[in-house]
Each structure stands twice: as structure tokens, then as C-alpha cells.
Short mmCIF file of C-alpha atoms and ligand atoms in Angstrom, two decimals:
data_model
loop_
_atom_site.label_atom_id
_atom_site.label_comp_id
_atom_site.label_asym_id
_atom_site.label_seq_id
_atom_site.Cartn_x
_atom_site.Cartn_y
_atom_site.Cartn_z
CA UNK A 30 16.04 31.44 46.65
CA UNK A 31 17.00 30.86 50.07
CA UNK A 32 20.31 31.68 51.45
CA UNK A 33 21.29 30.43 54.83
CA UNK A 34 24.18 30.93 57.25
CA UNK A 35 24.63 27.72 59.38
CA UNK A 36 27.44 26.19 61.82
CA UNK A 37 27.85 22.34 62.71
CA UNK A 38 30.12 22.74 64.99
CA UNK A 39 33.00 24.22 63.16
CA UNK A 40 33.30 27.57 60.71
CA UNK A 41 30.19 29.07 59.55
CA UNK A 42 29.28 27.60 56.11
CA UNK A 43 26.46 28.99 53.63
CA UNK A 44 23.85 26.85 52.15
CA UNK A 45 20.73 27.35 49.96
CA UNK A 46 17.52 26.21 51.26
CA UNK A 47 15.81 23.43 49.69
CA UNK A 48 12.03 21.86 50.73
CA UNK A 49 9.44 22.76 52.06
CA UNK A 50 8.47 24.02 55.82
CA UNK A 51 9.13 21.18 58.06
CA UNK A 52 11.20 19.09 56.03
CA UNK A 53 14.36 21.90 55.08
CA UNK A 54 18.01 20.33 53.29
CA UNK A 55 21.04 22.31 53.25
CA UNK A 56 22.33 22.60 49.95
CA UNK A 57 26.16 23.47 50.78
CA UNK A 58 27.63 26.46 49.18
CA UNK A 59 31.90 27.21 48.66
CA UNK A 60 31.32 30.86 49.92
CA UNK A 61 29.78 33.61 50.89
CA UNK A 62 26.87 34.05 48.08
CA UNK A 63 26.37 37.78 48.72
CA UNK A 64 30.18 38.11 47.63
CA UNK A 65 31.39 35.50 45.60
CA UNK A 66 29.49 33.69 43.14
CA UNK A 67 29.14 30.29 44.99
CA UNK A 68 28.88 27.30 43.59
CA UNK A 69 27.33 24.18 45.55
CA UNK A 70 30.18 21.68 47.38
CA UNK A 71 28.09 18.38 46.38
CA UNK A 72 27.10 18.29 50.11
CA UNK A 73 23.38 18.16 51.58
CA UNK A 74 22.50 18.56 55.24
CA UNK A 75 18.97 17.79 56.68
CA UNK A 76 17.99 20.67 58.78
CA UNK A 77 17.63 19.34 61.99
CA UNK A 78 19.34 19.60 65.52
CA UNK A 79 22.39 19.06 65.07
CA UNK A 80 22.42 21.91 62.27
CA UNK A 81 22.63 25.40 63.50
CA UNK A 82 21.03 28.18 61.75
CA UNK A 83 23.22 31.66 62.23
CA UNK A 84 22.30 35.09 61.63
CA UNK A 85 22.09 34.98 57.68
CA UNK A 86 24.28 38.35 57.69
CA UNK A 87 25.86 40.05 60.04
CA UNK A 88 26.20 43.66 58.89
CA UNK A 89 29.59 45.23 58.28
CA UNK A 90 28.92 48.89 58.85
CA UNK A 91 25.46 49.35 59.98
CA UNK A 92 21.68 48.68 60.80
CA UNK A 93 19.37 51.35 59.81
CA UNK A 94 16.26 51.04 61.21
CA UNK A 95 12.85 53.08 60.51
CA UNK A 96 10.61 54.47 63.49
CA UNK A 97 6.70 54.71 63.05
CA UNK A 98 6.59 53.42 59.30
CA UNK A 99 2.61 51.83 60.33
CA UNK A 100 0.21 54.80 61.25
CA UNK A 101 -1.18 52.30 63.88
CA UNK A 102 1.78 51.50 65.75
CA UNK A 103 2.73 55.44 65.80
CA UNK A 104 -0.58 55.88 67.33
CA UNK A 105 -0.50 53.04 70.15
CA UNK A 106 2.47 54.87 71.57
CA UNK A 107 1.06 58.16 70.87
CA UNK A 108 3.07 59.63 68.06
CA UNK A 109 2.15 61.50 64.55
CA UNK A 110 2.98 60.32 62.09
CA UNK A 111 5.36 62.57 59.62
CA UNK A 112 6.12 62.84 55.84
CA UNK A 113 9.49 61.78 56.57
CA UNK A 114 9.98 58.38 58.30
CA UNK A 115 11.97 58.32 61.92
CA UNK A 116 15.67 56.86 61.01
CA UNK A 117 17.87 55.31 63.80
CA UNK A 118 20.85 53.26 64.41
CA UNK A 119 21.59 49.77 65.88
CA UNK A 120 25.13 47.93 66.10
CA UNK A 121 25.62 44.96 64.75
CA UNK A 122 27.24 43.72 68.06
CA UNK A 123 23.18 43.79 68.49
CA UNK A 124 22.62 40.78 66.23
CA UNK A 125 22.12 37.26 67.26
CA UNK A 126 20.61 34.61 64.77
CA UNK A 127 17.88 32.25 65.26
CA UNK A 128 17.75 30.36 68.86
CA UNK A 129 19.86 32.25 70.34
CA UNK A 130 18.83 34.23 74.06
CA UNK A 131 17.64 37.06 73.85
CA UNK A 132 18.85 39.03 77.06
CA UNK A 133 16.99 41.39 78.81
CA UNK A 134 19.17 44.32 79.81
CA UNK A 135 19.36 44.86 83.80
CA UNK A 136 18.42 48.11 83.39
CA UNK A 137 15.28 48.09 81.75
CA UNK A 138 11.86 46.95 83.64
CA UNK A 139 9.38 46.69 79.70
CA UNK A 140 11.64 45.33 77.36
CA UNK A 141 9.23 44.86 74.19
CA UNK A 142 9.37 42.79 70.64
CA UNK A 143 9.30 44.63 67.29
CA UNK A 144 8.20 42.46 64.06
CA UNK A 145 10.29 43.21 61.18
CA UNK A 146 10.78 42.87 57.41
CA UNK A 147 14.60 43.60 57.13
CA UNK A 148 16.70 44.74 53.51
CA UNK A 149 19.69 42.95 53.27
CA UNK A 150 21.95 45.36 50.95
CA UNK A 151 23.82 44.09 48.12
CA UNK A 152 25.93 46.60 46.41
CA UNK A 153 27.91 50.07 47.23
CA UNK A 154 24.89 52.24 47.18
CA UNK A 155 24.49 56.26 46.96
CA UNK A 156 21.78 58.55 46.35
CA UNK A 157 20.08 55.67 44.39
CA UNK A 158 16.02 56.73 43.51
CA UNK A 159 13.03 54.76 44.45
CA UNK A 160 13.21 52.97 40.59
CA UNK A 161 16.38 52.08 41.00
CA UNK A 162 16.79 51.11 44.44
CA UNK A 163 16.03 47.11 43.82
CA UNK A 164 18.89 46.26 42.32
CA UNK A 165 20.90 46.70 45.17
CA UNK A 166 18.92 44.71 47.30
CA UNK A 167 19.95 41.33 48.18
CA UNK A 168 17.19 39.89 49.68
CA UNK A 169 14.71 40.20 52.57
CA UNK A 170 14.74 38.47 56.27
CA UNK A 171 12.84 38.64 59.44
CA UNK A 172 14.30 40.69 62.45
CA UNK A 173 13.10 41.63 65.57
CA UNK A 174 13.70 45.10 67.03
CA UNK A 175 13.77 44.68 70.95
CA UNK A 176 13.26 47.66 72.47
CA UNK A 177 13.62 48.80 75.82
CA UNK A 178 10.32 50.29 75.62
CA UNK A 179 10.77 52.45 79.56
CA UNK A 180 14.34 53.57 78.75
CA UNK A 181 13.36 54.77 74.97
CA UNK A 182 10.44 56.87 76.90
CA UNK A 183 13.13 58.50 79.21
CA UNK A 184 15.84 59.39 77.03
CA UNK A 185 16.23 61.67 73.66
CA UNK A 186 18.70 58.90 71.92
CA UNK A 187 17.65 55.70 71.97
CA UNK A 188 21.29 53.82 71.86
CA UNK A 189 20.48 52.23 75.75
CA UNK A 190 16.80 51.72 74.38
CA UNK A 191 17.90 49.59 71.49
CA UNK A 192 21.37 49.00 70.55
CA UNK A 193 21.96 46.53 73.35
CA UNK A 194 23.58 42.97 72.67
CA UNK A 195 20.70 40.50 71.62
CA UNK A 196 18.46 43.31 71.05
CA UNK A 197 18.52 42.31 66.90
CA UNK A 198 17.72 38.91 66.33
CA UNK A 199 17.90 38.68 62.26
CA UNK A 200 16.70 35.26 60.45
CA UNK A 201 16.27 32.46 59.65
CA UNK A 202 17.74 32.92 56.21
CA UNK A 203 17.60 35.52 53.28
CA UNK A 204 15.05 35.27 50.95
CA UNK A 205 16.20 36.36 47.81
CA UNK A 206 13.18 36.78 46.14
CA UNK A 207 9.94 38.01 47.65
CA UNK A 208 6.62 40.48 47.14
CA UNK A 209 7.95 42.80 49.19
CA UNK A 210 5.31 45.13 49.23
CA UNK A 211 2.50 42.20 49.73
CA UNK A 212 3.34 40.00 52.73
CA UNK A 213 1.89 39.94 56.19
CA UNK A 214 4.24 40.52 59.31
CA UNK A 215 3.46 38.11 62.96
CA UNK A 216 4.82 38.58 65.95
CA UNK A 217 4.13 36.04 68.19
CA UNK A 218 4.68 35.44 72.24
CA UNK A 219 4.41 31.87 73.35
CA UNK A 220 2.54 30.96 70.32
CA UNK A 221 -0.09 33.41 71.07
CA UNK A 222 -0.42 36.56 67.70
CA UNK A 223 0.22 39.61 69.22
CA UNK A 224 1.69 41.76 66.13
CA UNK A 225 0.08 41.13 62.84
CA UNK A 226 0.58 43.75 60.06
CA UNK A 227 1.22 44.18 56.48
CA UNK A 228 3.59 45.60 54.33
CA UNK A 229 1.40 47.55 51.96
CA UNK A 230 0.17 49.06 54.92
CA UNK A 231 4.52 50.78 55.75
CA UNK A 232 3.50 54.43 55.30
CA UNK A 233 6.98 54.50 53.28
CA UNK A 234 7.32 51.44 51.22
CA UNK A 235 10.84 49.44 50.35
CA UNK A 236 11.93 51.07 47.50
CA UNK A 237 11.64 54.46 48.66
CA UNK A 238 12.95 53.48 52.11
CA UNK A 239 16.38 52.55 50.26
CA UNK A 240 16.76 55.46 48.02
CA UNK A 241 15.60 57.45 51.52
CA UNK A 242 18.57 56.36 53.37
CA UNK A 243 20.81 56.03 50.65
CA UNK A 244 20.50 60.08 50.68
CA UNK A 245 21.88 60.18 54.10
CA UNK A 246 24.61 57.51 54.09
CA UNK A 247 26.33 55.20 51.77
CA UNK A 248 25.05 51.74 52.60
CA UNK A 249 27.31 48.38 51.93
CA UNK A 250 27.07 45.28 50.88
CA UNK A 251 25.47 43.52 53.89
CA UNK A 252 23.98 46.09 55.64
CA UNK A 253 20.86 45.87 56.77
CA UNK A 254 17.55 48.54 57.02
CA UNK A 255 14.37 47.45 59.05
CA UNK A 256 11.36 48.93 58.00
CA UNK A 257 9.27 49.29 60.80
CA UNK A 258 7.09 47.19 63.00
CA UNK A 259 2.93 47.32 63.16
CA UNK A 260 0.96 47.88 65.71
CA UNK A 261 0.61 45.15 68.63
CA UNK A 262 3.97 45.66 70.79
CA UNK A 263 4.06 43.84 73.81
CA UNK A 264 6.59 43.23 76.52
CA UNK A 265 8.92 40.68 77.30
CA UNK A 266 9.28 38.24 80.25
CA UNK A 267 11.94 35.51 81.42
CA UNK A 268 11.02 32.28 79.80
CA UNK A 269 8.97 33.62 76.96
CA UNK A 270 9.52 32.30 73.39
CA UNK A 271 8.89 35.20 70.35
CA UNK A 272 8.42 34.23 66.79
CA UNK A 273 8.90 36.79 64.27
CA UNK A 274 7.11 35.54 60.86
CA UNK A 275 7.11 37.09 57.28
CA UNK A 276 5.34 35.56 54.82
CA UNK A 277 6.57 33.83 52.08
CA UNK A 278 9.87 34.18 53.80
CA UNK A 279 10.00 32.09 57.64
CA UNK A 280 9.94 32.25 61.50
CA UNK A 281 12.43 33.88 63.23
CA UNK A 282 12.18 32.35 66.70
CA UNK A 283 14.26 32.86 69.96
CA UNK A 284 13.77 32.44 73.79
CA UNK A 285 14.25 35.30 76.11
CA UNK A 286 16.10 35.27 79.47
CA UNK A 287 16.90 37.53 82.13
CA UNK A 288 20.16 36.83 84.37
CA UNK A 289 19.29 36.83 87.68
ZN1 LIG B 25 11.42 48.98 65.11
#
């Protein structure tokens, strides 16, 4: 199932996703699915312009994101790869939804996409293992992890690097059900494939990723972990359009501007 989080103008609404790729209807939901059990309104919306797609989630405590989770990608930007995967923060004043700008910060020069499959969280969740770590996942979505690639070079923490606004676009919706561990990640510039990976290929895989971070921190319902991009980064300019695509799931697309 696909769970979306749209606007037409007024409050942000929640819909499930009906159709196929082209040819989407919002089927309206009362509430928030993730935390109420919602039952459909009765209402259907074509997905078209004058419907706008939001971030499906915006986390309430926390993104956790892994670094060098594809041996490939570790070794473009000349890293090893360890047992244990890199874990970082983002804010979630970083995420914007589908369409909207992403803004490259004044004070970076290589400002670079990062194809994603993100966890949506479900449930309070603590020191869960690997077995049992799918049952507090929610669903799946596509984010990209822009990253200040010349700033994350220069400095130790990487909160200028990559917790800028805009630097998490997360969408288009949650899917609710998917192969988690057998789907291909894009990333795409101008229509042109630049990132293509695949998740069997994460050097940690989803389960163990949960139960991983669920050591360190307690996660909530509606936080999100990304789990790592492949190889294929590239940078960023003013008027450039980048598609993030899982499939099985959809394309995450968004243009990117810098204010003069
Ligand atoms: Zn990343």
C-alpha cells in the first residue's frame, strides 16, 4: 500500500495511492495512517497539478542516516569500508517533499546528490534484533542525501556538510510493502542515470540496520534511517532537475536552485 501526504491548498491531508504510474487517484484518508487507524473519507482526487504531494513524513525526533553502506561508493571517495556501518545525523528542518527547491547552501562550491532507500519507523523501538526489527517498520520511501561534498572533506562533523535546509528531500509516498532487500536504487540528473545500485548489494542490510541503531538510540514512530547511497555521486548545478527512483516504490524528483 501506498500512503501519501498531499496539500490542495489548505491542511495537509493523507491519502492512499491508487493506479498505476501515470494515471495516480488519491484515495482520501480521516488521519494520519501511521497513528490512527484511518478510514477512507469517500473522497478521490486525480493526481495531477493542482494536487500537491508533501513529504510523506516528516520525522519527529530524528534522521539517522548510514555512511559507506555500498563498498563501491566507500571506494570512489576513498574510504574502507568497516564492520560497523558510519552513523550520522540530519534534522528534520532538512526535509522538503517532492517538487520542492532544493537550495544550494552559499557556502559550499560541490554540493552532490545521494540516492536513498529510507525506513520510515513505526513503533517505540529499543534494542530490537535483526529478526525482530520488521515489525516496527512502517514502510519504505525514496530520499535524497545532499551533501556538501567540499565542506564534508574539510570538517570532522558533517552538520554544515549535510544537515542544511533542503538538503533531505523524502518521497513521493510510503510504500508500505516492499522487497526491501531486492530493489534497484537511480539517481538521476536531468534525466541522464548517474547512481544506479542495489540493495542486496548495502554491506549492512535493513533489518540489521534497525536493530543497529536501535542499540544506540530509541527511535519513534516516524523517524526515519537512510541506508546509504551507491556509487555514482555527482554534483549539483543551478537549474538541474534530480530524480531519486526505488523500485517498486517511485521517483522522488526536485529542481535545484542557487540564490544569487
Ligand atoms: Zn548518504
Amino acid at each position: 500500500m501506498r500512503i501519501a501526504r498531499f496539500t490542495t491548498g489548505s491542511e495537509p491531508q493523507y491519502a492512499i495511492v491508487d493506479g498505476e504510474a501515470g494515471n495516480e487517484e488519491l484515495v482520501v484518508l480521516t488521519g494520519d495512517p501511521m497513528y490512527t487507524p484511518g478510514s477512507v473519507t469517500g473522497e478521490r482526487i486525480k493526481l495531477t497539478d493542482d494536487v500537491r504531494l508533501l513529504a510523506p513524513v516528516i520525522p519527529r525526533s530524528k534522521i539517522v542516516c548510514l555512511g559507506r553502506n555500498y563498498a563501491e561508493h566507500a571506494k570512489e571517495l576513498g574510504n574502507e569500508v568497516d564492520d560497523l556501518p558510519l552513523l550520522f545525523l540530519k534534522p528534520n528542518t532538512a526535509v522538503v517533499g517532492p517538487d520542492d527547491p532544493i537550495v544550494l547552501p552559499h557556502y559550499a562550491e560541490d554540493v552532490q546528490l545521494e540516492a536513498e532507500l529510507a525506513i520510515v519507523i513505526s513503533r517505540v523501538c529499543k534494542d530490537v534484533s535483526p529478526e525482530n526489527a520488521e515489525q516496527y517498520i512502517y514502510g519504505y520511501t525514496c530520499a535524497n542525501d545532499v551533501t556538501a561534498r567540499d565542506v564534508q572533506r574539510q570538517e570532522k562533523q558533517w552538520f554544515r556538510a549535510k544537515g542544511f535546509d533542503t538538503s533531505l528531500p523524502l518521497g513521493p509516498w510510503i510504500e508500505t510493502e516492499l522487497a526491501h532487500d531486492d530493489v534497484r536504487v537511480y539517481g538521476r540528473i536531468n534525466g541522464e542515470t548517474v547512481q544506479e545500485g542495489h540493495s542486496a548489494d548495502m554491506i549492512t542490510d535493513v533489518a540489521t540496520v534497525v536493530s543497529l541503531v536501535s542499540e544506540v538510540t530509541t527511535l519513534l514512530p516516524g523517524d526515519v534511517i537512510l541506508t546509504g547511497t551507491p556509487a555514482g555521486v555527482t554534483t549539483l548545478n543551478h537549474g538541474d532537475v534530480v530524480e531519486v527512483e526505488v523500485e517498486d516504490l517511485g521517483v522522488l524528483r526536485n529542481p535545484v536552485i542557487r540564490r544569487g
